[in-house]
Coordinates of C-alpha atoms in Angstrom, one line a residue:
M1 CA 63.5 0.1 88.5
A2 CA 66.5 0.1 90.8
S3 CA 69.3 2.6 90.2
S4 CA 71.8 4.6 92.2
H5 CA 72.6 8.3 91.7
P6 CA 75.5 10.3 93.2
G7 CA 74.9 13.1 95.6
P8 CA 74.4 15.3 97.4
F9 CA 73.8 18.1 94.9
K10 CA 73.4 21.8 95.7
G11 CA 70.8 24.2 94.2
T12 CA 68.8 27.3 94.9
L13 CA 65.2 28.4 95.2
K14 CA 63.9 31.9 95.0
Y15 CA 61.6 33.2 97.7
Q16 CA 60.3 36.7 98.7
S17 CA 62.2 38.6 101.3
E18 CA 60.7 39.7 104.7
N19 CA 60.3 43.2 103.1
V20 CA 57.5 41.9 100.8
S21 CA 54.2 42.2 102.6
R22 CA 52.4 38.9 103.2
S23 CA 48.7 38.7 102.2
L24 CA 46.0 36.1 101.3
R25 CA 44.1 38.7 99.3
S26 CA 45.4 41.5 97.1
N27 CA 46.7 44.7 98.7
G28 CA 47.7 46.2 95.3
K29 CA 51.4 46.4 96.3
V30 CA 52.8 43.4 94.4
Y31 CA 52.0 43.1 90.7
S32 CA 53.2 42.9 87.0
N33 CA 51.5 43.9 83.7
R34 CA 51.1 41.2 81.0
D35 CA 50.5 42.1 77.3
S36 CA 48.5 40.1 74.8
T37 CA 51.4 37.8 73.9
G38 CA 52.0 36.7 77.5
T39 CA 55.0 38.9 78.0
D40 CA 55.4 40.4 81.5
S41 CA 56.7 43.8 82.5
P42 CA 59.2 44.1 85.4
P43 CA 57.4 43.4 88.7
V44 CA 56.5 45.9 91.3
G45 CA 56.9 45.1 95.0
V46 CA 58.9 41.9 94.5
E47 CA 62.2 41.3 96.4
Q48 CA 63.7 37.9 95.8
I49 CA 66.1 36.0 98.0
E50 CA 67.9 32.8 97.1
V51 CA 67.9 29.9 99.5
S52 CA 70.5 27.1 99.3
V53 CA 69.2 23.5 99.0
S54 CA 70.9 20.1 99.3
V55 CA 69.8 17.2 97.2
E56 CA 70.1 13.6 98.3
S57 CA 69.2 10.3 96.6
G58 CA 66.0 8.2 97.4
R59 CA 62.6 7.2 96.1
K60 CA 59.4 6.9 98.1
E61 CA 57.1 3.8 97.7
G62 CA 53.6 2.8 98.7
E63 CA 51.8 5.2 101.0
E64 CA 54.8 7.5 101.2
R65 CA 54.6 8.3 97.5
P66 CA 53.4 11.9 96.9
R67 CA 49.7 12.0 96.0
I68 CA 47.7 14.8 94.5
H69 CA 45.0 14.8 97.2
R70 CA 47.6 14.9 100.0
E71 CA 50.8 16.7 99.0
G72 CA 49.1 18.4 96.0
F73 CA 51.0 16.7 93.2
E74 CA 51.5 13.2 91.8
L75 CA 53.4 11.3 89.1
L76 CA 51.4 9.1 86.8
P77 CA 52.2 6.8 83.9
S78 CA 50.8 8.2 80.7
V79 CA 51.9 7.1 77.2
C80 CA 52.9 10.2 75.2
P81 CA 50.5 10.5 72.3
D82 CA 51.9 10.5 68.8
M83 CA 51.1 14.1 67.8
D84 CA 52.9 17.4 67.2
L85 CA 53.0 19.0 70.6
F86 CA 54.7 22.1 69.1
D87 CA 51.6 23.0 67.1
D88 CA 48.9 25.0 68.9
S89 CA 46.1 23.7 66.7
V90 CA 47.2 20.1 67.5
I91 CA 47.4 20.8 71.2
L92 CA 43.9 22.4 71.2
E93 CA 42.1 19.8 69.0
Q94 CA 43.9 16.6 70.0
Y95 CA 46.0 16.9 73.1
Y96 CA 43.3 18.7 75.2
P97 CA 40.9 15.8 74.8
H98 CA 43.7 13.4 75.7
V99 CA 44.4 15.3 79.0
E100 CA 40.7 15.6 79.8
T101 CA 40.2 11.8 79.5
L102 CA 43.3 11.2 81.6
L103 CA 42.1 13.3 84.5
K104 CA 38.5 12.1 84.3
E105 CA 39.7 8.5 84.7
K106 CA 42.3 9.3 87.4
L107 CA 40.2 11.7 89.5
G108 CA 36.7 10.2 89.0
A109 CA 35.4 13.7 87.9
A110 CA 32.1 14.4 86.3
H111 CA 33.6 17.0 84.0
V112 CA 37.1 18.0 82.9
F113 CA 37.7 21.1 80.8
A114 CA 41.2 21.9 79.4
F115 CA 41.3 25.7 78.9
D116 CA 45.0 26.9 78.5
H117 CA 48.5 25.7 77.9
N118 CA 52.1 26.8 77.9
L119 CA 55.2 25.5 76.1
R120 CA 58.2 26.3 78.3
S121 CA 61.9 26.3 77.4
S122 CA 64.9 27.1 79.6
S123 CA 66.5 28.9 76.7
K124 CA 63.9 31.7 77.3
G125 CA 64.4 34.4 80.0
S126 CA 62.1 36.7 81.9
W127 CA 62.1 38.6 85.2
M128 CA 61.0 35.3 86.8
H129 CA 63.8 33.2 85.1
K130 CA 67.4 33.9 84.0
T131 CA 69.8 31.2 83.0
S132 CA 73.2 31.2 81.4
S133 CA 71.5 30.3 78.1
S134 CA 68.8 33.0 78.2
S135 CA 69.2 36.4 76.8
E136 CA 69.0 39.5 79.1
E137 CA 66.6 41.0 76.6
D138 CA 64.2 38.1 76.8
G139 CA 60.9 39.0 78.4
K140 CA 61.6 42.8 78.4
G141 CA 59.6 43.9 75.4
E142 CA 56.0 44.1 74.5
G143 CA 55.8 41.1 72.1
D144 CA 59.3 40.4 70.9
K145 CA 59.1 39.9 67.1
N146 CA 62.1 37.6 67.2
A147 CA 60.9 35.5 70.1
E148 CA 60.4 31.7 69.6
R149 CA 56.8 30.7 68.9
L150 CA 54.7 27.6 68.5
K151 CA 53.1 26.8 65.2
G152 CA 50.0 29.0 65.4
G153 CA 51.7 32.0 67.0
N154 CA 51.8 31.6 70.8
L155 CA 55.1 32.5 72.5
V156 CA 57.3 29.9 74.0
Q157 CA 57.6 30.9 77.7
S158 CA 60.4 30.6 80.2
P159 CA 60.1 28.2 83.2
V160 CA 59.1 30.2 86.3
A161 CA 62.1 30.2 88.7
V162 CA 60.2 31.9 91.6
V163 CA 58.4 29.9 94.3
H164 CA 54.7 30.4 93.5
G165 CA 51.2 29.1 93.3
D166 CA 49.0 29.6 90.2
L167 CA 45.7 30.7 91.8
T168 CA 44.5 32.4 95.0
L169 CA 41.4 32.6 97.2
T170 CA 40.1 35.3 94.9
S171 CA 41.4 34.3 91.5
A172 CA 40.4 30.6 91.6
P173 CA 36.6 31.0 91.6
R174 CA 36.9 34.1 89.4
R175 CA 38.9 32.1 86.8
L176 CA 36.1 29.5 86.8
E177 CA 33.4 32.1 86.4
M178 CA 35.3 33.6 83.4
L179 CA 35.1 30.2 81.6
A180 CA 31.3 30.7 81.5
E181 CA 31.8 34.0 79.7
A182 CA 33.1 34.9 76.2
P183 CA 36.9 34.2 76.0
R184 CA 39.1 37.3 76.7
E185 CA 42.0 38.7 74.6
N186 CA 44.7 36.5 76.2
D187 CA 42.6 33.3 76.4
T188 CA 44.0 30.4 74.4
L189 CA 40.6 29.1 73.5
R190 CA 39.4 32.3 71.8
R191 CA 40.5 31.2 68.4
K192 CA 38.5 28.0 68.8
L193 CA 35.4 29.1 70.6
G194 CA 35.0 32.7 69.4
D195 CA 32.6 34.3 71.7
A196 CA 31.1 31.1 73.0
P197 CA 31.8 30.1 76.7
L198 CA 33.7 26.9 77.5
I199 CA 31.4 25.9 80.4
S200 CA 27.7 26.5 81.0
A201 CA 26.8 29.2 83.5
D202 CA 24.6 26.7 85.4
L203 CA 27.5 24.3 86.0
V204 CA 29.9 27.1 87.0
N205 CA 27.3 28.5 89.4
E206 CA 26.9 25.1 91.1
A207 CA 30.7 24.9 91.6
V208 CA 31.3 28.4 92.8
S209 CA 28.3 28.3 95.2
G210 CA 29.7 25.1 96.8
K211 CA 27.1 22.7 95.5
R212 CA 29.8 21.0 93.5
R213 CA 33.5 20.5 94.3
F214 CA 35.9 22.1 91.7
A215 CA 39.6 21.9 91.2
C216 CA 42.2 23.3 88.8
V217 CA 44.9 20.8 87.8
N218 CA 48.0 21.3 85.6
V219 CA 49.3 18.4 83.6
W220 CA 53.0 18.6 82.9
R221 CA 54.8 16.6 80.2
S222 CA 58.3 16.5 78.6
V223 CA 58.4 17.6 74.9
G224 CA 62.2 18.2 74.6
E225 CA 65.0 16.1 73.3
G226 CA 67.8 14.3 75.1
V227 CA 68.6 14.3 78.8
V228 CA 67.8 17.8 80.1
K229 CA 69.6 19.0 83.3
V230 CA 68.5 22.7 83.2
S231 CA 65.7 24.2 85.3
P232 CA 64.0 21.1 86.7
L233 CA 60.7 21.5 88.6
A234 CA 60.3 21.7 92.4
M235 CA 57.0 21.2 94.2
C236 CA 56.2 21.9 97.8
D237 CA 54.1 19.6 100.1
C238 CA 51.0 21.8 100.7
R239 CA 50.8 20.6 104.3
S240 CA 54.1 22.4 105.1
V241 CA 52.9 25.8 103.9
G242 CA 51.3 28.3 106.4
D243 CA 49.0 31.2 105.6
G244 CA 51.7 33.6 106.8
D245 CA 54.1 32.4 104.1
L246 CA 52.0 33.7 101.2
V247 CA 52.1 36.9 99.1
T248 CA 49.3 37.8 96.7
F249 CA 50.8 38.8 93.3
E250 CA 48.5 40.5 90.7
V251 CA 48.9 39.8 87.0
R252 CA 47.3 42.8 85.3
Y253 CA 46.0 42.2 81.8
S254 CA 44.3 44.8 79.6
D255 CA 40.9 43.4 80.3
R256 CA 41.2 41.7 83.7
T257 CA 43.4 41.1 86.7
G258 CA 44.6 37.6 87.7
E259 CA 46.4 36.6 90.9
N260 CA 49.1 34.2 91.9
Y261 CA 50.7 33.4 95.3
L262 CA 54.4 34.1 95.8
A263 CA 55.9 32.9 99.1
G264 CA 58.4 33.8 101.8
H265 CA 60.7 31.1 103.0
S266 CA 59.8 28.8 105.9
E267 CA 62.0 26.3 107.7
G268 CA 59.1 23.9 107.6
H269 CA 58.6 23.7 103.8
R270 CA 58.9 20.2 102.4
W271 CA 59.7 20.0 98.7
T272 CA 59.7 17.4 95.8
V273 CA 62.0 18.2 92.9
D274 CA 62.3 16.6 89.5
L275 CA 66.0 16.9 88.7
T276 CA 65.7 15.8 85.1
M277 CA 62.0 15.6 84.9
F278 CA 61.6 17.0 81.4
N279 CA 63.5 14.3 79.4
L280 CA 62.6 12.0 76.6
S281 CA 64.7 9.2 77.9
C282 CA 65.6 9.5 81.6
L283 CA 63.6 11.5 84.2
S284 CA 64.5 11.9 87.9
R285 CA 62.3 12.7 90.8
T286 CA 63.4 14.1 94.2
C287 CA 61.7 14.8 97.5
L288 CA 62.8 17.6 99.8
H289 CA 62.2 17.5 103.6
I290 CA 63.2 20.3 106.0
P291 CA 63.2 19.4 109.7
P292 CA 61.8 22.1 111.9
N293 CA 65.2 22.9 113.3
K294 CA 67.1 23.0 110.0
L295 CA 67.3 26.0 107.7
E296 CA 69.1 24.3 104.8
L297 CA 66.7 22.4 102.5
D298 CA 67.3 18.7 102.2
L299 CA 66.1 17.0 98.9
R300 CA 66.0 13.4 97.8
I301 CA 66.2 12.1 94.2
F302 CA 63.7 9.6 92.7
P303 CA 65.5 8.2 89.7
E304 CA 64.6 6.5 86.4
M305 CA 61.3 8.1 85.4
N306 CA 60.6 7.9 81.6
R307 CA 58.9 10.1 79.0
D308 CA 55.6 8.2 79.2
E309 CA 54.8 9.9 82.5
V310 CA 53.1 13.1 83.6
V311 CA 53.1 15.1 86.8
L312 CA 49.7 16.3 88.0
L313 CA 50.0 19.6 89.9
K314 CA 47.1 20.9 91.8
C315 CA 46.6 24.6 91.4
W316 CA 43.3 24.8 93.4
D317 CA 40.7 22.6 95.1
S318 CA 37.5 24.1 96.6
E319 CA 37.4 21.4 99.2
G320 CA 41.1 21.7 100.2
D321 CA 41.9 22.6 103.8
F322 CA 43.3 26.0 103.0
A323 CA 40.3 27.0 100.8
K324 CA 37.7 25.8 103.4
K325 CA 39.4 27.6 106.3
N326 CA 39.6 30.9 104.5
Q327 CA 36.3 31.0 102.6
T328 CA 33.3 31.2 104.9
D329 CA 30.8 30.0 102.2
S330 CA 32.9 26.9 101.4
Q331 CA 31.3 23.5 102.0
G332 CA 33.9 21.0 102.9
G333 CA 33.9 17.3 102.3
G334 CA 35.0 16.3 105.8
F335 CA 38.1 14.4 104.7
A336 CA 39.8 12.3 107.4
E337 CA 43.3 13.4 106.6
P338 CA 44.8 16.7 105.5
F339 CA 43.5 17.6 102.0
S340 CA 45.5 19.7 99.6
T341 CA 44.3 23.0 98.1
F342 CA 47.3 23.9 96.0
A343 CA 51.0 23.2 95.7
L344 CA 53.7 25.9 95.5
H345 CA 56.2 25.1 92.8
S346 CA 59.3 26.6 91.0
A347 CA 62.0 25.8 88.6
I348 CA 65.2 25.2 90.5
E349 CA 68.9 25.8 89.5
L350 CA 71.5 23.2 90.5
T351 CA 74.8 24.9 91.4
D352 CA 77.3 22.0 91.6
T353 CA 76.1 19.9 88.6
S354 CA 76.3 22.3 85.7
P355 CA 75.1 20.9 82.4
A356 CA 77.4 20.6 79.5
P357 CA 77.6 23.6 77.2
D358 CA 75.8 21.7 74.5
A359 CA 73.1 20.3 76.8
P360 CA 69.6 20.8 75.3
A361 CA 67.2 23.3 76.9
R362 CA 64.4 22.0 79.0
K363 CA 61.2 21.9 77.0
S364 CA 57.9 21.1 78.7
L365 CA 54.2 21.4 78.0
E366 CA 51.7 22.2 80.7
V367 CA 47.9 22.1 80.2
R368 CA 45.6 23.8 82.7
T369 CA 42.3 22.3 83.4
V370 CA 39.1 22.8 85.5
V371 CA 37.8 19.6 87.1
I372 CA 34.2 19.5 88.4
F373 CA 32.9 16.7 90.6

């Protein structure tokens, strides 16, 4: 659908400063504690810097369109199912199977297991996200009794406004192994499965040992109302990220430790941004390219997406180039072109297109899955 959008726009992304030690595996210096409600304590070892970005207009077509196997993310048409996506039980019992079927058909996987989800709203704040509409008290306490919750009790989370990846060399296989164990205190599926594992130990062992390829994929969808211009999602082409850009960040739970990657800024990073991705009526997609000799980020807008679309965001792939290079026991697939392991991503704040005071908050639902081939 043809359309023209004004530009350029300006915005900012939050990276880690040069003072934050880079690492592919944990060094214990960068971490945060997370309670049973999903609330994070102030982080240790994090020092953020804001990088200015410029947004232009344009949409890629054909082979230049971002693909999950190449850049690490992809836009797909997907009719939004007629169900209450603000109800935890509905998400678990009805939406999880919908997502599993979608990914199995798209990716040609043997097995897909949805295991977690988050409802995010830009009206919520945390150390990773502050907006003009979020309270300074949001995210500070251990389970805020007045916090917004889904039906069923889970907290509504804030968008994450720090450049990050959801899994690491250590946490990706460990997260898969945990799905063959009894669910932990923070696991969404605990209320449904009790002490039963989600995936058989035999299947997990085949994946972790390299006999099968496994991936972790997030499926993002709008669940808000109106045209939302607050905290759109930015995604980075995995081919533009170097090992030396990454910072291992520990998430310390009461019964386990997870890991994410944070990142330092690089002139070579190439981003894609959804300016109004999380809308019911009008969604926009942008692509950011940074020439090697240019520090300021240059983004391009892909207009006129609609609510019946999802973005697939790869959080890990055991046969991705980064995973194969850094794990000696990995068995690669010998792909002819660069193959993605994960995509860095972040909410982004636009600085010269401020939303109206009554603009609705961004509300988005993400479902995390394990895909086994």
